[in-house]
Amino acid sequence: MTASTGAAGAGFLEMWRDLRPIGRNRDSGGYRRYAWTAADADCRAWFRAQAESRGLTYELDRNGNQWAWLGDPDAGDAVVTGSHLDSVPDGGAFDGPLGVVSSFAALDELRHRGAEFTKPLAITNFGDEEGARFGLACVGSRLTSGVLTPEQAHALTDADGVSLPQAMERAGYDPETIGPDHDRLARIGAFIELHVEQGRALDLSGDAVGIASSIWPHGRWRFDFRGEANHAGTTRLVDRRDPMLSYAETVLAARREARLAGAVATFGKIAVEPNGVNAIPSLVRGWLDSRAADQQALDDTVTAIEKAARAYADEHGIEVSLTRESFTPVVEFDHALRDELARILGTDQELKVPVLGTGAGHDAGILASSIPTAMLFVRNPTGVSHSPAESAAEDDCLAGVHALADVLEGLACT
Ligand code: HGY
Ligand code: MN
Ligand code: MN
């Protein structure tokens, strides 16, 4: 992004510059900000510094989510905005951080306007939204809203066998405090998350900012294919029980079934044991991410993929098991709040703000079961996300900041 004018622009770019190098891999240019790692700690330190440099009251909640308060949190009916700072492996710079940086920049803008707050305002960083390390999306907001129990969270482990509690402890957090935080949620009147669009709808419509209508139901399933380890060079083809073939067949079935159901299905992560070039594997683990506009289409897709996997495995003497590791039902954002955002933004003659659905999960989607939530999307010119190539034009980012400032002013400064 290049230099820009305006108070919000200057502040935005300064924050962006400070945050940008944290957790960025020099070779890929992507981000590796995984929950409870050093990069995560650096992002959290950045968040706290931004909060305290603005005179906000910094708070860490029982689940490790970060809050920066303006006004008395106990007054209730707070307007909260924010997103997440963690990333997928080699993720882009905008997915998550755009929402957090824009929240601080929107507050700067409102102070510049001389806005008078009549409700408490908070800016948040929800921990472990991507689930890149422990496999479950939105751990921080799921724990807070009670859709993930402490026992379930304690059972999560990463690829090295480190459990979530161990990782939290090593990062200096007490894993024994995690759990639902209904009192905190009861003090919130509305949560607004600004996020880079992960798709091209705004690019195609020619708009800088959009409002979310819904999130597709989506989930993550782990397929375990067990065969028989053997020598790659001396084992006749007819004598093999090679789980890699079952995995390959299942990947092709996933694409076929998703196309037939109008859904999406992706095998983006695989683990092979013993993972030797000259060894037929004993175990192939593949993780399926599947999403669809409605639950029936998603169920049909995953059921058909599982059926194909079992049929092929049975034919070739492979054992297959399926474990659902993460699931988020369809989210319809609060209609009254969605329409209030459209009313507020509709007063700006320059801005046409379409309402659009998404297949991407967000903390605002998890929290929607507990409090009124809404989302603003900022145009992504290529639609690419979960990739170092993810981008957003600086003018569009600033349009997002101004739109968020207008929304926060309309909700918290009436
Ligand atoms: O996977 C998602 O949709 C989100 O980026 N966690
Ligand atoms: Mn993401
Ligand atoms: Mn995100």
mmCIF file of C-alpha atoms in Angstrom, residues 19-324:
data_model
loop_
_atom_site.group_PDB
_atom_site.id
_atom_site.type_symbol
_atom_site.label_atom_id
_atom_site.label_comp_id
_atom_site.label_asym_id
_atom_site.label_seq_id
_atom_site.Cartn_x
_atom_site.Cartn_y
_atom_site.Cartn_z
ATOM 1 C CA LEU A 19 2.023 -5.134 12.192
ATOM 2 C CA ARG A 20 3.086 -6.250 8.736
ATOM 3 C CA PRO A 21 6.450 -7.947 9.531
ATOM 4 C CA ILE A 22 5.119 -9.945 12.509
ATOM 5 C CA GLY A 23 4.963 -13.672 11.751
ATOM 6 C CA ARG A 24 5.712 -13.170 8.055
ATOM 7 C CA ASN A 25 7.757 -15.911 6.393
ATOM 8 C CA ARG A 26 10.574 -14.400 4.319
ATOM 9 C CA ASP A 27 10.542 -17.161 1.688
ATOM 10 C CA SER A 28 6.819 -17.443 1.025
ATOM 11 C CA GLY A 29 5.799 -13.907 2.025
ATOM 12 C CA GLY A 30 2.893 -15.575 3.849
ATOM 13 C CA TYR A 31 1.991 -15.367 7.532
ATOM 14 C CA ARG A 32 2.498 -18.079 10.131
ATOM 15 C CA ARG A 33 0.752 -16.550 13.135
ATOM 16 C CA TYR A 34 -0.473 -19.680 14.912
ATOM 17 C CA ALA A 35 -2.254 -19.736 18.251
ATOM 18 C CA TRP A 36 -0.050 -19.422 21.335
ATOM 19 C CA THR A 37 3.218 -19.195 19.362
ATOM 20 C CA ALA A 38 5.846 -16.429 19.496
ATOM 21 C CA ALA A 39 4.301 -14.738 16.448
ATOM 22 C CA ASP A 40 0.919 -14.780 18.182
ATOM 23 C CA ALA A 41 2.505 -13.252 21.282
ATOM 24 C CA ASP A 42 4.023 -10.472 19.156
ATOM 25 C CA CYS A 43 0.642 -9.754 17.567
ATOM 26 C CA ARG A 44 -0.926 -9.613 21.009
ATOM 27 C CA ALA A 45 1.776 -7.229 22.225
ATOM 28 C CA TRP A 46 1.048 -5.033 19.199
ATOM 29 C CA PHE A 47 -2.689 -5.041 20.039
ATOM 30 C CA ARG A 48 -2.049 -4.084 23.670
ATOM 31 C CA ALA A 49 0.301 -1.255 22.636
ATOM 32 C CA GLN A 50 -2.328 0.142 20.230
ATOM 33 C CA ALA A 51 -4.957 -0.010 22.956
ATOM 34 C CA GLU A 52 -2.855 1.629 25.625
ATOM 35 C CA SER A 53 -1.459 4.286 23.287
ATOM 36 C CA ARG A 54 -5.095 5.425 22.801
ATOM 37 C CA GLY A 55 -5.859 5.438 26.504
ATOM 38 C CA LEU A 56 -8.189 2.451 26.187
ATOM 39 C CA THR A 57 -8.589 0.004 29.067
ATOM 40 C CA TYR A 58 -6.812 -3.180 28.055
ATOM 41 C CA GLU A 59 -8.299 -6.487 29.178
ATOM 42 C CA LEU A 60 -7.542 -10.141 28.568
ATOM 43 C CA ASP A 61 -10.561 -12.394 29.012
ATOM 44 C CA ARG A 62 -10.652 -15.911 30.454
ATOM 45 C CA ASN A 63 -10.170 -17.413 26.985
ATOM 46 C CA GLY A 64 -7.217 -15.265 25.980
ATOM 47 C CA ASN A 65 -9.230 -12.897 23.764
ATOM 48 C CA GLN A 66 -8.003 -9.292 23.947
ATOM 49 C CA TRP A 67 -10.295 -6.299 24.578
ATOM 50 C CA ALA A 68 -9.642 -2.559 24.460
ATOM 51 C CA TRP A 69 -12.415 -0.572 26.172
ATOM 52 C CA LEU A 70 -13.541 3.041 25.857
ATOM 53 C CA GLY A 71 -16.024 3.769 28.618
ATOM 54 C CA ASP A 72 -17.349 1.502 31.367
ATOM 55 C CA PRO A 73 -17.739 -2.125 30.189
ATOM 56 C CA ASP A 74 -20.264 -2.711 32.982
ATOM 57 C CA ALA A 75 -22.583 -0.006 31.648
ATOM 58 C CA GLY A 76 -23.893 -2.571 29.181
ATOM 59 C CA ASP A 77 -25.183 -2.333 25.606
ATOM 60 C CA ALA A 78 -21.583 -1.978 24.423
ATOM 61 C CA VAL A 79 -20.775 -1.681 20.736
ATOM 62 C CA VAL A 80 -17.858 -3.984 19.988
ATOM 63 C CA THR A 81 -15.765 -4.225 16.832
ATOM 64 C CA GLY A 82 -12.684 -6.244 15.925
ATOM 65 C CA SER A 83 -11.574 -9.484 14.350
ATOM 66 C CA HIS A 84 -8.549 -11.817 14.684
ATOM 67 C CA LEU A 85 -4.763 -11.578 14.183
ATOM 68 C CA ASP A 86 -3.881 -15.242 13.739
ATOM 69 C CA SER A 87 -3.482 -16.741 10.252
ATOM 70 C CA VAL A 88 -3.706 -19.912 8.233
ATOM 71 C CA PRO A 89 -0.323 -21.365 7.145
ATOM 72 C CA ASP A 90 1.153 -18.834 4.697
ATOM 73 C CA GLY A 91 -1.990 -16.744 4.906
ATOM 74 C CA GLY A 92 -2.345 -13.211 3.619
ATOM 75 C CA ALA A 93 -1.861 -9.901 5.425
ATOM 76 C CA PHE A 94 -5.516 -8.837 5.426
ATOM 77 C CA ASP A 95 -7.564 -11.829 6.677
ATOM 78 C CA GLY A 96 -8.189 -10.774 10.276
ATOM 79 C CA PRO A 97 -5.714 -7.906 10.734
ATOM 80 C CA LEU A 98 -7.673 -5.626 8.389
ATOM 81 C CA GLY A 99 -10.579 -5.780 10.827
ATOM 82 C CA VAL A 100 -8.457 -5.086 13.900
ATOM 83 C CA VAL A 101 -6.409 -2.261 12.348
ATOM 84 C CA SER A 102 -9.582 -0.721 10.850
ATOM 85 C CA SER A 103 -11.237 -0.792 14.290
ATOM 86 C CA PHE A 104 -8.453 1.285 15.851
ATOM 87 C CA ALA A 105 -8.390 3.576 12.799
ATOM 88 C CA ALA A 106 -12.179 4.031 12.956
ATOM 89 C CA LEU A 107 -11.887 5.064 16.610
ATOM 90 C CA ASP A 108 -9.175 7.566 15.606
ATOM 91 C CA GLU A 109 -11.529 8.883 12.935
ATOM 92 C CA LEU A 110 -14.401 9.252 15.418
ATOM 93 C CA ARG A 111 -12.178 11.126 17.840
ATOM 94 C CA HIS A 112 -11.103 13.335 14.937
ATOM 95 C CA ARG A 113 -14.796 14.001 14.230
ATOM 96 C CA GLY A 114 -15.359 14.884 17.899
ATOM 97 C CA ALA A 115 -17.938 12.109 18.244
ATOM 98 C CA GLU A 116 -19.522 11.789 21.702
ATOM 99 C CA PHE A 117 -19.918 8.181 22.810
ATOM 100 C CA THR A 118 -23.148 7.377 24.636
ATOM 101 C CA LYS A 119 -22.345 3.661 24.923
ATOM 102 C CA PRO A 120 -19.189 1.753 25.834
ATOM 103 C CA LEU A 121 -17.037 0.812 22.829
ATOM 104 C CA ALA A 122 -14.607 -2.104 22.693
ATOM 105 C CA ILE A 123 -12.112 -3.304 20.111
ATOM 106 C CA THR A 124 -11.277 -7.019 20.182
ATOM 107 C CA ASN A 125 -8.773 -9.558 18.948
ATOM 108 C CA PHE A 126 -10.361 -13.024 19.139
ATOM 109 C CA GLY A 127 -7.774 -15.768 19.634
ATOM 110 C CA ASP A 128 -7.202 -18.731 17.316
ATOM 111 C CA GLU A 129 -9.851 -17.911 14.701
ATOM 112 C CA GLU A 130 -8.220 -19.936 11.918
ATOM 113 C CA GLY A 131 -7.643 -23.119 13.908
ATOM 114 C CA ALA A 132 -4.392 -23.565 11.954
ATOM 115 C CA ARG A 133 -2.574 -25.249 14.861
ATOM 116 C CA PHE A 134 -5.277 -27.219 16.701
ATOM 117 C CA GLY A 135 -7.684 -27.873 13.815
ATOM 118 C CA LEU A 136 -10.789 -26.168 15.215
ATOM 119 C CA ALA A 137 -11.854 -22.754 13.880
ATOM 120 C CA CYS A 138 -12.748 -19.807 16.145
ATOM 121 C CA VAL A 139 -11.593 -21.342 19.445
ATOM 122 C CA GLY A 140 -11.600 -18.004 21.294
ATOM 123 C CA SER A 141 -15.133 -17.013 20.308
ATOM 124 C CA ARG A 142 -16.461 -20.592 20.569
ATOM 125 C CA LEU A 143 -15.216 -20.864 24.165
ATOM 126 C CA THR A 144 -16.627 -17.446 25.072
ATOM 127 C CA SER A 145 -20.048 -18.228 23.609
ATOM 128 C CA GLY A 146 -20.061 -21.715 25.143
ATOM 129 C CA VAL A 147 -20.296 -23.681 21.878
ATOM 130 C CA LEU A 148 -16.935 -25.244 22.758
ATOM 131 C CA THR A 149 -16.573 -26.703 26.256
ATOM 132 C CA PRO A 150 -13.337 -26.442 28.275
ATOM 133 C CA GLU A 151 -13.083 -30.248 28.139
ATOM 134 C CA GLN A 152 -13.307 -30.243 24.338
ATOM 135 C CA ALA A 153 -10.728 -27.444 24.150
ATOM 136 C CA HIS A 154 -8.372 -29.258 26.542
ATOM 137 C CA ALA A 155 -8.501 -32.305 24.243
ATOM 138 C CA LEU A 156 -7.191 -30.377 21.214
ATOM 139 C CA THR A 157 -3.603 -31.165 20.213
ATOM 140 C CA ASP A 158 -1.326 -29.887 17.455
ATOM 141 C CA ALA A 159 0.712 -31.933 14.936
ATOM 142 C CA ASP A 160 3.532 -32.289 17.501
ATOM 143 C CA GLY A 161 1.169 -33.631 20.161
ATOM 144 C CA VAL A 162 1.219 -30.389 22.173
ATOM 145 C CA SER A 163 -2.204 -29.898 23.767
ATOM 146 C CA LEU A 164 -4.020 -26.575 23.764
ATOM 147 C CA PRO A 165 -3.631 -26.242 27.574
ATOM 148 C CA GLN A 166 0.118 -26.926 27.300
ATOM 149 C CA ALA A 167 0.448 -24.346 24.521
ATOM 150 C CA MET A 168 -1.503 -21.764 26.540
ATOM 151 C CA GLU A 169 0.617 -22.438 29.636
ATOM 152 C CA ARG A 170 3.881 -22.137 27.665
ATOM 153 C CA ALA A 171 2.572 -18.792 26.373
ATOM 154 C CA GLY A 172 1.927 -17.644 29.933
ATOM 155 C CA TYR A 173 -1.855 -18.141 30.037
ATOM 156 C CA ASP A 174 -3.858 -20.181 32.525
ATOM 157 C CA PRO A 175 -5.800 -22.889 30.646
ATOM 158 C CA GLU A 176 -7.829 -23.676 33.752
ATOM 159 C CA THR A 177 -9.850 -20.447 33.425
ATOM 160 C CA ILE A 178 -11.192 -21.091 29.916
ATOM 161 C CA GLY A 179 -14.929 -21.471 29.442
ATOM 162 C CA PRO A 180 -18.194 -19.671 28.624
ATOM 163 C CA ASP A 181 -18.274 -15.956 29.435
ATOM 164 C CA HIS A 182 -21.982 -15.170 29.344
ATOM 165 C CA ASP A 183 -21.614 -12.151 31.662
ATOM 166 C CA ARG A 184 -19.257 -10.550 29.174
ATOM 167 C CA LEU A 185 -21.542 -11.264 26.243
ATOM 168 C CA ALA A 186 -24.523 -9.901 28.203
ATOM 169 C CA ARG A 187 -22.795 -6.499 28.260
ATOM 170 C CA ILE A 188 -22.608 -6.357 24.453
ATOM 171 C CA GLY A 189 -25.376 -4.812 22.382
ATOM 172 C CA ALA A 190 -23.790 -5.373 18.986
ATOM 173 C CA PHE A 191 -20.606 -6.837 17.492
ATOM 174 C CA ILE A 192 -19.460 -5.572 14.077
ATOM 175 C CA GLU A 193 -16.596 -7.335 12.298
ATOM 176 C CA LEU A 194 -14.933 -5.717 9.300
ATOM 177 C CA HIS A 195 -13.141 -8.255 7.084
ATOM 178 C CA VAL A 196 -11.480 -8.368 3.703
ATOM 179 C CA GLU A 197 -13.849 -10.093 1.296
ATOM 180 C CA GLN A 198 -12.722 -13.646 0.500
ATOM 181 C CA GLY A 199 -14.208 -13.735 -2.951
ATOM 182 C CA ARG A 200 -14.830 -11.366 -5.862
ATOM 183 C CA ALA A 201 -18.443 -10.209 -5.362
ATOM 184 C CA LEU A 202 -17.440 -6.597 -4.568
ATOM 185 C CA ASP A 203 -14.879 -6.573 -7.378
ATOM 186 C CA LEU A 204 -17.580 -7.702 -9.800
ATOM 187 C CA SER A 205 -20.188 -5.245 -8.478
ATOM 188 C CA GLY A 206 -17.674 -2.390 -8.423
ATOM 189 C CA ASP A 207 -18.207 -1.557 -4.741
ATOM 190 C CA ALA A 208 -15.559 -0.872 -2.097
ATOM 191 C CA VAL A 209 -17.628 -2.054 0.873
ATOM 192 C CA GLY A 210 -20.370 -4.621 1.416
ATOM 193 C CA ILE A 211 -22.586 -5.854 4.265
ATOM 194 C CA ALA A 212 -22.822 -9.567 5.121
ATOM 195 C CA SER A 213 -26.144 -11.356 4.944
ATOM 196 C CA SER A 214 -25.140 -14.894 5.892
ATOM 197 C CA ILE A 215 -22.349 -17.470 6.232
ATOM 198 C CA TRP A 216 -22.646 -20.860 4.543
ATOM 199 C CA PRO A 217 -22.686 -23.918 6.812
ATOM 200 C CA HIS A 218 -19.216 -25.429 6.720
ATOM 201 C CA GLY A 219 -17.023 -27.988 8.405
ATOM 202 C CA ARG A 220 -13.771 -29.933 8.550
ATOM 203 C CA TRP A 221 -13.623 -33.764 8.443
ATOM 204 C CA ARG A 222 -10.526 -35.935 8.910
ATOM 205 C CA PHE A 223 -10.336 -39.108 6.765
ATOM 206 C CA ASP A 224 -7.925 -41.790 8.054
ATOM 207 C CA PHE A 225 -6.954 -44.408 5.438
ATOM 208 C CA ARG A 226 -5.050 -47.359 6.897
ATOM 209 C CA GLY A 227 -3.227 -49.825 4.633
ATOM 210 C CA GLU A 228 -0.068 -51.847 4.916
ATOM 211 C CA ALA A 229 3.422 -50.387 4.978
ATOM 212 C CA ASN A 230 5.770 -52.114 2.566
ATOM 213 C CA HIS A 231 8.766 -51.699 0.283
ATOM 214 C CA ALA A 232 8.093 -49.409 -2.690
ATOM 215 C CA GLY A 233 10.568 -51.297 -4.863
ATOM 216 C CA THR A 234 9.944 -54.956 -4.144
ATOM 217 C CA THR A 235 6.196 -55.204 -3.445
ATOM 218 C CA ARG A 236 4.197 -56.358 -6.480
ATOM 219 C CA LEU A 237 1.240 -54.078 -7.303
ATOM 220 C CA VAL A 238 -1.223 -56.917 -6.724
ATOM 221 C CA ASP A 239 0.165 -57.469 -3.241
ATOM 222 C CA ARG A 240 -0.228 -53.886 -2.096
ATOM 223 C CA ARG A 241 -2.712 -52.313 0.322
ATOM 224 C CA ASP A 242 -1.770 -48.735 -0.448
ATOM 225 C CA PRO A 243 -3.909 -46.128 1.402
ATOM 226 C CA MET A 244 -2.609 -43.356 -0.850
ATOM 227 C CA LEU A 245 -4.779 -44.705 -3.682
ATOM 228 C CA SER A 246 -7.897 -44.545 -1.497
ATOM 229 C CA TYR A 247 -6.986 -40.997 -0.548
ATOM 230 C CA ALA A 248 -6.477 -40.025 -4.203
ATOM 231 C CA GLU A 249 -9.812 -41.558 -5.208
ATOM 232 C CA THR A 250 -11.536 -39.677 -2.374
ATOM 233 C CA VAL A 251 -10.028 -36.352 -3.438
ATOM 234 C CA LEU A 252 -11.393 -36.868 -6.961
ATOM 235 C CA ALA A 253 -14.759 -37.938 -5.521
ATOM 236 C CA ALA A 254 -14.854 -34.769 -3.417
ATOM 237 C CA ARG A 255 -14.498 -32.565 -6.483
ATOM 238 C CA ARG A 256 -17.131 -34.575 -8.376
ATOM 239 C CA GLU A 257 -19.687 -34.611 -5.553
ATOM 240 C CA ALA A 258 -19.202 -30.911 -4.746
ATOM 241 C CA ARG A 259 -19.758 -29.987 -8.387
ATOM 242 C CA LEU A 260 -22.927 -32.102 -8.510
ATOM 243 C CA ALA A 261 -24.292 -30.531 -5.303
ATOM 244 C CA GLY A 262 -23.258 -26.937 -6.091
ATOM 245 C CA ALA A 263 -21.021 -27.034 -2.996
ATOM 246 C CA VAL A 264 -17.282 -26.674 -2.459
ATOM 247 C CA ALA A 265 -14.934 -29.340 -1.106
ATOM 248 C CA THR A 266 -11.206 -29.138 -0.567
ATOM 249 C CA PHE A 267 -8.525 -31.517 0.618
ATOM 250 C CA GLY A 268 -5.823 -29.016 1.526
ATOM 251 C CA LYS A 269 -3.979 -30.854 4.279
ATOM 252 C CA ILE A 270 -2.506 -34.373 4.309
ATOM 253 C CA ALA A 271 -0.319 -36.359 6.698
ATOM 254 C CA VAL A 272 1.394 -39.572 5.591
ATOM 255 C CA GLU A 273 3.033 -42.217 7.783
ATOM 256 C CA PRO A 274 5.867 -43.094 7.561
ATOM 257 C CA ASN A 275 6.142 -40.485 4.777
ATOM 258 C CA GLY A 276 9.136 -42.082 3.053
ATOM 259 C CA VAL A 277 9.755 -41.802 -0.680
ATOM 260 C CA ASN A 278 10.508 -45.529 -0.960
ATOM 261 C CA ALA A 279 7.866 -46.801 1.461
ATOM 262 C CA ILE A 280 4.237 -47.657 0.745
ATOM 263 C CA PRO A 281 2.379 -45.744 3.487
ATOM 264 C CA SER A 282 0.691 -47.457 6.412
ATOM 265 C CA LEU A 283 -1.554 -44.443 7.063
ATOM 266 C CA VAL A 284 -2.742 -41.482 5.028
ATOM 267 C CA ARG A 285 -4.695 -38.767 6.820
ATOM 268 C CA GLY A 286 -6.584 -36.235 4.666
ATOM 269 C CA TRP A 287 -8.569 -33.235 5.918
ATOM 270 C CA LEU A 288 -11.689 -32.249 3.991
ATOM 271 C CA ASP A 289 -13.081 -28.710 4.172
ATOM 272 C CA SER A 290 -16.577 -28.597 2.701
ATOM 273 C CA ARG A 291 -19.165 -25.820 2.519
ATOM 274 C CA ALA A 292 -22.503 -25.228 0.814
ATOM 275 C CA ALA A 293 -25.231 -22.603 0.635
ATOM 276 C CA ASP A 294 -27.560 -24.828 2.676
ATOM 277 C CA GLN A 295 -27.256 -27.692 5.141
ATOM 278 C CA GLN A 296 -28.873 -30.277 2.872
ATOM 279 C CA ALA A 297 -26.400 -29.647 0.057
ATOM 280 C CA LEU A 298 -23.517 -29.858 2.546
ATOM 281 C CA ASP A 299 -24.850 -33.097 4.062
ATOM 282 C CA ASP A 300 -25.362 -34.600 0.599
ATOM 283 C CA THR A 301 -21.839 -33.670 -0.449
ATOM 284 C CA VAL A 302 -20.055 -35.071 2.593
ATOM 285 C CA THR A 303 -22.210 -38.211 2.647
ATOM 286 C CA ALA A 304 -21.436 -38.892 -1.014
ATOM 287 C CA ILE A 305 -17.697 -38.317 -0.480
ATOM 288 C CA GLU A 306 -17.694 -40.674 2.492
ATOM 289 C CA LYS A 307 -19.593 -43.315 0.484
ATOM 290 C CA ALA A 308 -17.072 -43.115 -2.351
ATOM 291 C CA ALA A 309 -14.172 -43.350 0.101
ATOM 292 C CA ARG A 310 -15.606 -46.446 1.771
ATOM 293 C CA ALA A 311 -16.447 -48.144 -1.508
ATOM 294 C CA TYR A 312 -12.935 -47.737 -2.858
ATOM 295 C CA ALA A 313 -11.326 -48.652 0.462
ATOM 296 C CA ASP A 314 -13.419 -51.834 0.781
ATOM 297 C CA GLU A 315 -12.421 -52.897 -2.720
ATOM 298 C CA HIS A 316 -8.733 -52.537 -1.876
ATOM 299 C CA GLY A 317 -8.603 -53.808 1.692
ATOM 300 C CA ILE A 318 -8.102 -50.374 3.194
ATOM 301 C CA GLU A 319 -9.653 -49.337 6.516
ATOM 302 C CA VAL A 320 -11.191 -45.877 6.473
ATOM 303 C CA SER A 321 -12.516 -43.780 9.351
ATOM 304 C CA LEU A 322 -14.074 -40.333 9.321
ATOM 305 C CA THR A 323 -13.941 -37.766 12.155
ATOM 306 C CA ARG A 324 -15.708 -34.404 12.090
#
